[in-house]
Amino acid sequence: MTATETTTTTSADFWFDPVCPWAWMTSRWMTEVEKVRDVKVQWHIMSLSVLNEGRDLPADYAESMKSAWQPARVVNAARELHGEEAIKPLYDALGTRIHPGGRRRELPAVIDEALAEAGLPADLARFAGTDELDDSLRASHQRAMDLVGEDVGTPVVAVDGAAFFGPVVTPAPKGEQAGKLWDGAVLVASTPGFYEIKRTRTTGPLFN
């Protein structure tokens, strides 16, 4: 780079629900993207529980949505009370336990452990069971929906005015492969009139 050249860091926004395995996969990809592209990710909370309110859901999924409030509320409380910088460390600690750790059914213990790992106060765990800060959780969720539309879920990525759901990918690409997927995702998302590429999933999330 010459003395007259400058680099511009791209700011990307990433919305996630901590219990969504596909959002976790995409978040691992975005973490790799930050290593190989001049991209800085801003992390935000959204909620599958909010997304699915009022929908006619199968009984087992409806029960899952009840418990999904817990980690989303705790991440939101950490953001509200300790700042945006608390989001990613707490998400990493929660997601590692919930997804590769296979502890989705142990959320109270997972939340306690994740708060400790992220260096956050243990009393934030109380927000898992209260709607005290739900207005701000809903507002963060709605910002993602306003950008990408109402017929998608989590994760949502936004960059340079373009937002998209996904990519849904497994395993999460690493190194330059992560960078190439980023380049392509930004290209298609920024193309006027482009809406969707999709194919049938033939495997579940591969966490390792």
JSON list of C-alpha atoms in Angstrom, two decimals, residues 5-198:
[
{"chain": "A", "resi": 5, "resn": "GLU", "atom": "CA", "xyz": [-3.73, 4.56, -0.52]},
{"chain": "A", "resi": 6, "resn": "THR", "atom": "CA", "xyz": [-6.19, 3.88, 2.28]},
{"chain": "A", "resi": 7, "resn": "THR", "atom": "CA", "xyz": [-8.20, 0.87, 3.29]},
{"chain": "A", "resi": 8, "resn": "THR", "atom": "CA", "xyz": [-11.81, 1.00, 4.35]},
{"chain": "A", "resi": 9, "resn": "THR", "atom": "CA", "xyz": [-13.17, -1.50, 6.82]},
{"chain": "A", "resi": 10, "resn": "THR", "atom": "CA", "xyz": [-16.59, -2.82, 5.89]},
{"chain": "A", "resi": 11, "resn": "SER", "atom": "CA", "xyz": [-19.09, -2.90, 8.74]},
{"chain": "A", "resi": 12, "resn": "ALA", "atom": "CA", "xyz": [-21.45, -5.86, 8.74]},
{"chain": "A", "resi": 13, "resn": "ASP", "atom": "CA", "xyz": [-24.36, -6.49, 11.08]},
{"chain": "A", "resi": 14, "resn": "PHE", "atom": "CA", "xyz": [-25.26, -10.00, 12.23]},
{"chain": "A", "resi": 15, "resn": "TRP", "atom": "CA", "xyz": [-28.49, -10.93, 14.04]},
{"chain": "A", "resi": 16, "resn": "PHE", "atom": "CA", "xyz": [-28.76, -14.30, 15.77]},
{"chain": "A", "resi": 17, "resn": "ASP", "atom": "CA", "xyz": [-30.83, -16.34, 18.17]},
{"chain": "A", "resi": 18, "resn": "PRO", "atom": "CA", "xyz": [-28.52, -18.28, 20.52]},
{"chain": "A", "resi": 19, "resn": "VAL", "atom": "CA", "xyz": [-30.47, -21.54, 20.22]},
{"chain": "A", "resi": 20, "resn": "CYS", "atom": "CA", "xyz": [-30.52, -21.69, 16.40]},
{"chain": "A", "resi": 21, "resn": "PRO", "atom": "CA", "xyz": [-27.92, -24.22, 15.16]},
{"chain": "A", "resi": 22, "resn": "TRP", "atom": "CA", "xyz": [-27.86, -22.72, 11.66]},
{"chain": "A", "resi": 23, "resn": "ALA", "atom": "CA", "xyz": [-27.23, -19.24, 13.05]},
{"chain": "A", "resi": 24, "resn": "TRP", "atom": "CA", "xyz": [-24.37, -20.75, 15.02]},
{"chain": "A", "resi": 25, "resn": "MET", "atom": "CA", "xyz": [-22.87, -22.22, 11.86]},
{"chain": "A", "resi": 26, "resn": "THR", "atom": "CA", "xyz": [-23.17, -18.88, 10.06]},
{"chain": "A", "resi": 27, "resn": "SER", "atom": "CA", "xyz": [-21.64, -17.05, 13.02]},
{"chain": "A", "resi": 28, "resn": "ARG", "atom": "CA", "xyz": [-18.59, -19.33, 12.87]},
{"chain": "A", "resi": 29, "resn": "TRP", "atom": "CA", "xyz": [-18.28, -18.46, 9.19]},
{"chain": "A", "resi": 30, "resn": "MET", "atom": "CA", "xyz": [-18.54, -14.73, 9.94]},
{"chain": "A", "resi": 31, "resn": "THR", "atom": "CA", "xyz": [-15.85, -15.08, 12.59]},
{"chain": "A", "resi": 32, "resn": "GLU", "atom": "CA", "xyz": [-13.61, -16.54, 9.90]},
{"chain": "A", "resi": 33, "resn": "VAL", "atom": "CA", "xyz": [-14.56, -13.76, 7.46]},
{"chain": "A", "resi": 34, "resn": "GLU", "atom": "CA", "xyz": [-13.22, -11.19, 9.91]},
{"chain": "A", "resi": 35, "resn": "LYS", "atom": "CA", "xyz": [-9.84, -12.92, 9.71]},
{"chain": "A", "resi": 36, "resn": "VAL", "atom": "CA", "xyz": [-9.53, -12.92, 5.91]},
{"chain": "A", "resi": 37, "resn": "ARG", "atom": "CA", "xyz": [-11.45, -9.83, 4.81]},
{"chain": "A", "resi": 38, "resn": "ASP", "atom": "CA", "xyz": [-11.41, -6.22, 6.03]},
{"chain": "A", "resi": 39, "resn": "VAL", "atom": "CA", "xyz": [-14.77, -6.68, 7.74]},
{"chain": "A", "resi": 40, "resn": "LYS", "atom": "CA", "xyz": [-15.86, -5.73, 11.24]},
{"chain": "A", "resi": 41, "resn": "VAL", "atom": "CA", "xyz": [-18.99, -7.49, 12.49]},
{"chain": "A", "resi": 42, "resn": "GLN", "atom": "CA", "xyz": [-21.49, -5.86, 14.82]},
{"chain": "A", "resi": 43, "resn": "TRP", "atom": "CA", "xyz": [-23.43, -8.54, 16.69]},
{"chain": "A", "resi": 44, "resn": "HIS", "atom": "CA", "xyz": [-27.13, -8.20, 17.50]},
{"chain": "A", "resi": 45, "resn": "ILE", "atom": "CA", "xyz": [-29.78, -10.31, 19.20]},
{"chain": "A", "resi": 46, "resn": "MET", "atom": "CA", "xyz": [-32.99, -11.49, 17.56]},
{"chain": "A", "resi": 47, "resn": "SER", "atom": "CA", "xyz": [-35.49, -14.08, 18.75]},
{"chain": "A", "resi": 48, "resn": "LEU", "atom": "CA", "xyz": [-37.11, -17.15, 17.25]},
{"chain": "A", "resi": 49, "resn": "SER", "atom": "CA", "xyz": [-39.62, -16.93, 20.10]},
{"chain": "A", "resi": 50, "resn": "VAL", "atom": "CA", "xyz": [-40.68, -13.49, 18.90]},
{"chain": "A", "resi": 51, "resn": "LEU", "atom": "CA", "xyz": [-40.64, -14.62, 15.26]},
{"chain": "A", "resi": 52, "resn": "ASN", "atom": "CA", "xyz": [-42.97, -17.55, 15.99]},
{"chain": "A", "resi": 53, "resn": "GLU", "atom": "CA", "xyz": [-45.46, -15.77, 18.24]},
{"chain": "A", "resi": 54, "resn": "GLY", "atom": "CA", "xyz": [-49.04, -16.47, 17.18]},
{"chain": "A", "resi": 55, "resn": "ARG", "atom": "CA", "xyz": [-48.07, -19.22, 14.75]},
{"chain": "A", "resi": 56, "resn": "ASP", "atom": "CA", "xyz": [-49.62, -22.67, 14.76]},
{"chain": "A", "resi": 57, "resn": "LEU", "atom": "CA", "xyz": [-46.57, -24.77, 15.66]},
{"chain": "A", "resi": 58, "resn": "PRO", "atom": "CA", "xyz": [-46.07, -28.48, 16.30]},
{"chain": "A", "resi": 59, "resn": "ALA", "atom": "CA", "xyz": [-46.22, -29.19, 20.03]},
{"chain": "A", "resi": 60, "resn": "ASP", "atom": "CA", "xyz": [-42.53, -30.06, 20.41]},
{"chain": "A", "resi": 61, "resn": "TYR", "atom": "CA", "xyz": [-41.39, -26.95, 18.53]},
{"chain": "A", "resi": 62, "resn": "ALA", "atom": "CA", "xyz": [-43.79, -24.74, 20.49]},
{"chain": "A", "resi": 63, "resn": "GLU", "atom": "CA", "xyz": [-42.22, -26.06, 23.70]},
{"chain": "A", "resi": 64, "resn": "SER", "atom": "CA", "xyz": [-38.78, -25.36, 22.28]},
{"chain": "A", "resi": 65, "resn": "MET", "atom": "CA", "xyz": [-39.80, -21.77, 21.58]},
{"chain": "A", "resi": 66, "resn": "LYS", "atom": "CA", "xyz": [-40.83, -21.29, 25.20]},
{"chain": "A", "resi": 67, "resn": "SER", "atom": "CA", "xyz": [-37.36, -22.19, 26.44]},
{"chain": "A", "resi": 68, "resn": "ALA", "atom": "CA", "xyz": [-35.67, -20.22, 23.63]},
{"chain": "A", "resi": 69, "resn": "TRP", "atom": "CA", "xyz": [-36.69, -17.00, 25.40]},
{"chain": "A", "resi": 70, "resn": "GLN", "atom": "CA", "xyz": [-34.13, -17.70, 28.12]},
{"chain": "A", "resi": 71, "resn": "PRO", "atom": "CA", "xyz": [-30.75, -17.22, 26.42]},
{"chain": "A", "resi": 72, "resn": "ALA", "atom": "CA", "xyz": [-32.08, -14.51, 24.10]},
{"chain": "A", "resi": 73, "resn": "ARG", "atom": "CA", "xyz": [-33.27, -12.51, 27.10]},
{"chain": "A", "resi": 74, "resn": "VAL", "atom": "CA", "xyz": [-29.95, -12.94, 28.88]},
{"chain": "A", "resi": 75, "resn": "VAL", "atom": "CA", "xyz": [-27.94, -11.79, 25.85]},
{"chain": "A", "resi": 76, "resn": "ASN", "atom": "CA", "xyz": [-30.25, -8.81, 25.50]},
{"chain": "A", "resi": 77, "resn": "ALA", "atom": "CA", "xyz": [-29.88, -7.96, 29.19]},
{"chain": "A", "resi": 78, "resn": "ALA", "atom": "CA", "xyz": [-26.08, -8.16, 28.88]},
{"chain": "A", "resi": 79, "resn": "ARG", "atom": "CA", "xyz": [-26.28, -5.75, 25.93]},
{"chain": "A", "resi": 80, "resn": "GLU", "atom": "CA", "xyz": [-28.59, -3.36, 27.78]},
{"chain": "A", "resi": 81, "resn": "LEU", "atom": "CA", "xyz": [-26.65, -3.32, 31.04]},
{"chain": "A", "resi": 82, "resn": "HIS", "atom": "CA", "xyz": [-23.05, -3.91, 29.92]},
{"chain": "A", "resi": 83, "resn": "GLY", "atom": "CA", "xyz": [-22.86, -2.66, 26.34]},
{"chain": "A", "resi": 84, "resn": "GLU", "atom": "CA", "xyz": [-22.62, -4.05, 22.84]},
{"chain": "A", "resi": 85, "resn": "GLU", "atom": "CA", "xyz": [-19.16, -5.48, 23.52]},
{"chain": "A", "resi": 86, "resn": "ALA", "atom": "CA", "xyz": [-20.73, -8.06, 25.86]},
{"chain": "A", "resi": 87, "resn": "ILE", "atom": "CA", "xyz": [-22.73, -9.72, 23.08]},
{"chain": "A", "resi": 88, "resn": "LYS", "atom": "CA", "xyz": [-20.15, -11.76, 21.16]},
{"chain": "A", "resi": 89, "resn": "PRO", "atom": "CA", "xyz": [-18.25, -13.27, 24.13]},
{"chain": "A", "resi": 90, "resn": "LEU", "atom": "CA", "xyz": [-21.54, -14.31, 25.71]},
{"chain": "A", "resi": 91, "resn": "TYR", "atom": "CA", "xyz": [-22.86, -15.73, 22.44]},
{"chain": "A", "resi": 92, "resn": "ASP", "atom": "CA", "xyz": [-19.65, -17.70, 21.94]},
{"chain": "A", "resi": 93, "resn": "ALA", "atom": "CA", "xyz": [-19.89, -19.15, 25.44]},
{"chain": "A", "resi": 94, "resn": "LEU", "atom": "CA", "xyz": [-23.59, -20.00, 25.12]},
{"chain": "A", "resi": 95, "resn": "GLY", "atom": "CA", "xyz": [-23.36, -21.37, 21.61]},
{"chain": "A", "resi": 96, "resn": "THR", "atom": "CA", "xyz": [-20.38, -23.60, 22.30]},
{"chain": "A", "resi": 97, "resn": "ARG", "atom": "CA", "xyz": [-22.34, -25.32, 25.04]},
{"chain": "A", "resi": 98, "resn": "ILE", "atom": "CA", "xyz": [-25.70, -25.43, 23.27]},
{"chain": "A", "resi": 99, "resn": "HIS", "atom": "CA", "xyz": [-24.52, -26.59, 19.84]},
{"chain": "A", "resi": 100, "resn": "PRO", "atom": "CA", "xyz": [-21.26, -28.59, 19.72]},
{"chain": "A", "resi": 101, "resn": "GLY", "atom": "CA", "xyz": [-21.73, -29.25, 23.46]},
{"chain": "A", "resi": 102, "resn": "GLY", "atom": "CA", "xyz": [-25.23, -30.65, 22.88]},
{"chain": "A", "resi": 103, "resn": "ARG", "atom": "CA", "xyz": [-26.69, -29.04, 26.00]},
{"chain": "A", "resi": 104, "resn": "ARG", "atom": "CA", "xyz": [-29.81, -27.39, 24.59]},
{"chain": "A", "resi": 105, "resn": "ARG", "atom": "CA", "xyz": [-31.90, -28.98, 27.36]},
{"chain": "A", "resi": 106, "resn": "GLU", "atom": "CA", "xyz": [-29.68, -27.62, 30.14]},
{"chain": "A", "resi": 107, "resn": "LEU", "atom": "CA", "xyz": [-30.22, -23.91, 29.60]},
{"chain": "A", "resi": 108, "resn": "PRO", "atom": "CA", "xyz": [-30.16, -22.71, 33.24]},
{"chain": "A", "resi": 109, "resn": "ALA", "atom": "CA", "xyz": [-26.76, -24.34, 33.84]},
{"chain": "A", "resi": 110, "resn": "VAL", "atom": "CA", "xyz": [-25.51, -23.28, 30.39]},
{"chain": "A", "resi": 111, "resn": "ILE", "atom": "CA", "xyz": [-26.47, -19.66, 31.07]},
{"chain": "A", "resi": 112, "resn": "ASP", "atom": "CA", "xyz": [-24.71, -19.64, 34.44]},
{"chain": "A", "resi": 113, "resn": "GLU", "atom": "CA", "xyz": [-21.54, -21.12, 32.97]},
{"chain": "A", "resi": 114, "resn": "ALA", "atom": "CA", "xyz": [-21.57, -18.83, 29.93]},
{"chain": "A", "resi": 115, "resn": "LEU", "atom": "CA", "xyz": [-21.94, -15.70, 32.03]},
{"chain": "A", "resi": 116, "resn": "ALA", "atom": "CA", "xyz": [-18.95, -16.75, 34.11]},
{"chain": "A", "resi": 117, "resn": "GLU", "atom": "CA", "xyz": [-16.86, -17.50, 31.01]},
{"chain": "A", "resi": 118, "resn": "ALA", "atom": "CA", "xyz": [-17.75, -14.15, 29.46]},
{"chain": "A", "resi": 119, "resn": "GLY", "atom": "CA", "xyz": [-16.82, -12.31, 32.66]},
{"chain": "A", "resi": 120, "resn": "LEU", "atom": "CA", "xyz": [-20.36, -11.03, 33.19]},
{"chain": "A", "resi": 121, "resn": "PRO", "atom": "CA", "xyz": [-22.28, -10.80, 36.48]},
{"chain": "A", "resi": 122, "resn": "ALA", "atom": "CA", "xyz": [-24.04, -14.00, 37.52]},
{"chain": "A", "resi": 123, "resn": "ASP", "atom": "CA", "xyz": [-27.20, -12.09, 38.40]},
{"chain": "A", "resi": 124, "resn": "LEU", "atom": "CA", "xyz": [-27.89, -11.49, 34.69]},
{"chain": "A", "resi": 125, "resn": "ALA", "atom": "CA", "xyz": [-29.27, -15.03, 34.71]},
{"chain": "A", "resi": 126, "resn": "ARG", "atom": "CA", "xyz": [-32.42, -13.76, 36.37]},
{"chain": "A", "resi": 127, "resn": "PHE", "atom": "CA", "xyz": [-33.46, -12.09, 33.11]},
{"chain": "A", "resi": 128, "resn": "ALA", "atom": "CA", "xyz": [-33.97, -15.52, 31.53]},
{"chain": "A", "resi": 129, "resn": "GLY", "atom": "CA", "xyz": [-37.32, -15.77, 33.29]},
{"chain": "A", "resi": 130, "resn": "THR", "atom": "CA", "xyz": [-38.65, -12.23, 33.05]},
{"chain": "A", "resi": 131, "resn": "ASP", "atom": "CA", "xyz": [-40.08, -10.07, 30.28]},
{"chain": "A", "resi": 132, "resn": "GLU", "atom": "CA", "xyz": [-38.62, -6.95, 31.92]},
{"chain": "A", "resi": 133, "resn": "LEU", "atom": "CA", "xyz": [-36.44, -6.07, 28.92]},
{"chain": "A", "resi": 134, "resn": "ASP", "atom": "CA", "xyz": [-38.52, -7.68, 26.19]},
{"chain": "A", "resi": 135, "resn": "ASP", "atom": "CA", "xyz": [-39.32, -4.34, 24.57]},
{"chain": "A", "resi": 136, "resn": "SER", "atom": "CA", "xyz": [-35.67, -3.80, 23.66]},
{"chain": "A", "resi": 137, "resn": "LEU", "atom": "CA", "xyz": [-35.30, -7.46, 22.59]},
{"chain": "A", "resi": 138, "resn": "ARG", "atom": "CA", "xyz": [-38.26, -7.03, 20.27]},
{"chain": "A", "resi": 139, "resn": "ALA", "atom": "CA", "xyz": [-36.84, -3.78, 18.94]},
{"chain": "A", "resi": 140, "resn": "SER", "atom": "CA", "xyz": [-33.50, -5.43, 18.10]},
{"chain": "A", "resi": 141, "resn": "HIS", "atom": "CA", "xyz": [-35.36, -8.30, 16.41]},
{"chain": "A", "resi": 142, "resn": "GLN", "atom": "CA", "xyz": [-37.51, -5.88, 14.44]},
{"chain": "A", "resi": 143, "resn": "ARG", "atom": "CA", "xyz": [-34.50, -4.01, 13.09]},
{"chain": "A", "resi": 144, "resn": "ALA", "atom": "CA", "xyz": [-33.42, -7.22, 11.38]},
{"chain": "A", "resi": 145, "resn": "MET", "atom": "CA", "xyz": [-36.92, -7.86, 10.03]},
{"chain": "A", "resi": 146, "resn": "ASP", "atom": "CA", "xyz": [-37.19, -4.30, 8.72]},
{"chain": "A", "resi": 147, "resn": "LEU", "atom": "CA", "xyz": [-34.04, -4.88, 6.68]},
{"chain": "A", "resi": 148, "resn": "VAL", "atom": "CA", "xyz": [-34.66, -8.37, 5.34]},
{"chain": "A", "resi": 149, "resn": "GLY", "atom": "CA", "xyz": [-38.43, -8.90, 5.37]},
{"chain": "A", "resi": 150, "resn": "GLU", "atom": "CA", "xyz": [-40.86, -11.01, 7.36]},
{"chain": "A", "resi": 151, "resn": "ASP", "atom": "CA", "xyz": [-40.64, -14.41, 5.66]},
{"chain": "A", "resi": 152, "resn": "VAL", "atom": "CA", "xyz": [-37.19, -15.46, 6.95]},
{"chain": "A", "resi": 153, "resn": "GLY", "atom": "CA", "xyz": [-35.62, -16.42, 10.26]},
{"chain": "A", "resi": 154, "resn": "THR", "atom": "CA", "xyz": [-32.21, -16.28, 11.90]},
{"chain": "A", "resi": 155, "resn": "PRO", "atom": "CA", "xyz": [-29.47, -15.41, 11.09]},
{"chain": "A", "resi": 156, "resn": "VAL", "atom": "CA", "xyz": [-29.73, -12.11, 9.26]},
{"chain": "A", "resi": 157, "resn": "VAL", "atom": "CA", "xyz": [-26.66, -10.37, 7.84]},
{"chain": "A", "resi": 158, "resn": "ALA", "atom": "CA", "xyz": [-26.64, -6.78, 6.60]},
{"chain": "A", "resi": 159, "resn": "VAL", "atom": "CA", "xyz": [-23.83, -4.98, 4.76]},
{"chain": "A", "resi": 160, "resn": "ASP", "atom": "CA", "xyz": [-23.74, -1.80, 2.67]},
{"chain": "A", "resi": 161, "resn": "GLY", "atom": "CA", "xyz": [-27.52, -1.43, 2.75]},
{"chain": "A", "resi": 162, "resn": "ALA", "atom": "CA", "xyz": [-28.19, -5.02, 1.64]},
{"chain": "A", "resi": 163, "resn": "ALA", "atom": "CA", "xyz": [-29.54, -7.64, 4.04]},
{"chain": "A", "resi": 164, "resn": "PHE", "atom": "CA", "xyz": [-29.99, -11.36, 3.61]},
{"chain": "A", "resi": 165, "resn": "PHE", "atom": "CA", "xyz": [-30.96, -14.47, 5.55]},
{"chain": "A", "resi": 166, "resn": "GLY", "atom": "CA", "xyz": [-28.16, -16.99, 5.98]},
{"chain": "A", "resi": 167, "resn": "PRO", "atom": "CA", "xyz": [-26.13, -18.27, 4.31]},
{"chain": "A", "resi": 168, "resn": "VAL", "atom": "CA", "xyz": [-27.19, -21.67, 5.56]},
{"chain": "A", "resi": 169, "resn": "VAL", "atom": "CA", "xyz": [-23.97, -23.66, 5.31]},
{"chain": "A", "resi": 170, "resn": "THR", "atom": "CA", "xyz": [-22.32, -26.65, 6.94]},
{"chain": "A", "resi": 171, "resn": "PRO", "atom": "CA", "xyz": [-19.62, -27.09, 7.92]},
{"chain": "A", "resi": 172, "resn": "ALA", "atom": "CA", "xyz": [-18.62, -23.46, 8.35]},
{"chain": "A", "resi": 173, "resn": "PRO", "atom": "CA", "xyz": [-16.01, -22.54, 5.70]},
{"chain": "A", "resi": 174, "resn": "LYS", "atom": "CA", "xyz": [-12.61, -21.52, 6.99]},
{"chain": "A", "resi": 175, "resn": "GLY", "atom": "CA", "xyz": [-9.79, -19.35, 5.68]},
{"chain": "A", "resi": 176, "resn": "GLU", "atom": "CA", "xyz": [-10.02, -18.15, 2.10]},
{"chain": "A", "resi": 177, "resn": "GLN", "atom": "CA", "xyz": [-13.06, -20.34, 1.45]},
{"chain": "A", "resi": 178, "resn": "ALA", "atom": "CA", "xyz": [-14.90, -18.27, 4.06]},
{"chain": "A", "resi": 179, "resn": "GLY", "atom": "CA", "xyz": [-13.74, -15.12, 2.29]},
{"chain": "A", "resi": 180, "resn": "LYS", "atom": "CA", "xyz": [-14.93, -16.32, -1.11]},
{"chain": "A", "resi": 181, "resn": "LEU", "atom": "CA", "xyz": [-18.37, -17.16, 0.26]},
{"chain": "A", "resi": 182, "resn": "TRP", "atom": "CA", "xyz": [-18.52, -13.69, 1.78]},
{"chain": "A", "resi": 183, "resn": "ASP", "atom": "CA", "xyz": [-17.60, -12.07, -1.53]},
{"chain": "A", "resi": 184, "resn": "GLY", "atom": "CA", "xyz": [-20.32, -14.01, -3.32]},
{"chain": "A", "resi": 185, "resn": "ALA", "atom": "CA", "xyz": [-22.98, -13.41, -0.67]},
{"chain": "A", "resi": 186, "resn": "VAL", "atom": "CA", "xyz": [-22.38, -9.67, -0.71]},
{"chain": "A", "resi": 187, "resn": "LEU", "atom": "CA", "xyz": [-22.39, -9.61, -4.51]},
{"chain": "A", "resi": 188, "resn": "VAL", "atom": "CA", "xyz": [-25.73, -11.36, -4.93]},
{"chain": "A", "resi": 189, "resn": "ALA", "atom": "CA", "xyz": [-27.37, -9.56, -2.00]},
{"chain": "A", "resi": 190, "resn": "SER", "atom": "CA", "xyz": [-26.41, -6.19, -3.47]},
{"chain": "A", "resi": 191, "resn": "THR", "atom": "CA", "xyz": [-27.84, -7.03, -6.91]},
{"chain": "A", "resi": 192, "resn": "PRO", "atom": "CA", "xyz": [-31.13, -5.15, -7.44]},
{"chain": "A", "resi": 193, "resn": "GLY", "atom": "CA", "xyz": [-34.05, -7.54, -7.70]},
{"chain": "A", "resi": 194, "resn": "PHE", "atom": "CA", "xyz": [-32.14, -10.55, -6.40]},
{"chain": "A", "resi": 195, "resn": "TYR", "atom": "CA", "xyz": [-34.08, -12.52, -3.79]},
{"chain": "A", "resi": 196, "resn": "GLU", "atom": "CA", "xyz": [-33.19, -16.16, -3.39]},
{"chain": "A", "resi": 197, "resn": "ILE", "atom": "CA", "xyz": [-30.90, -19.09, -4.12]},
{"chain": "A", "resi": 198, "resn": "LYS", "atom": "CA", "xyz": [-31.89, -22.36, -2.46]}
]
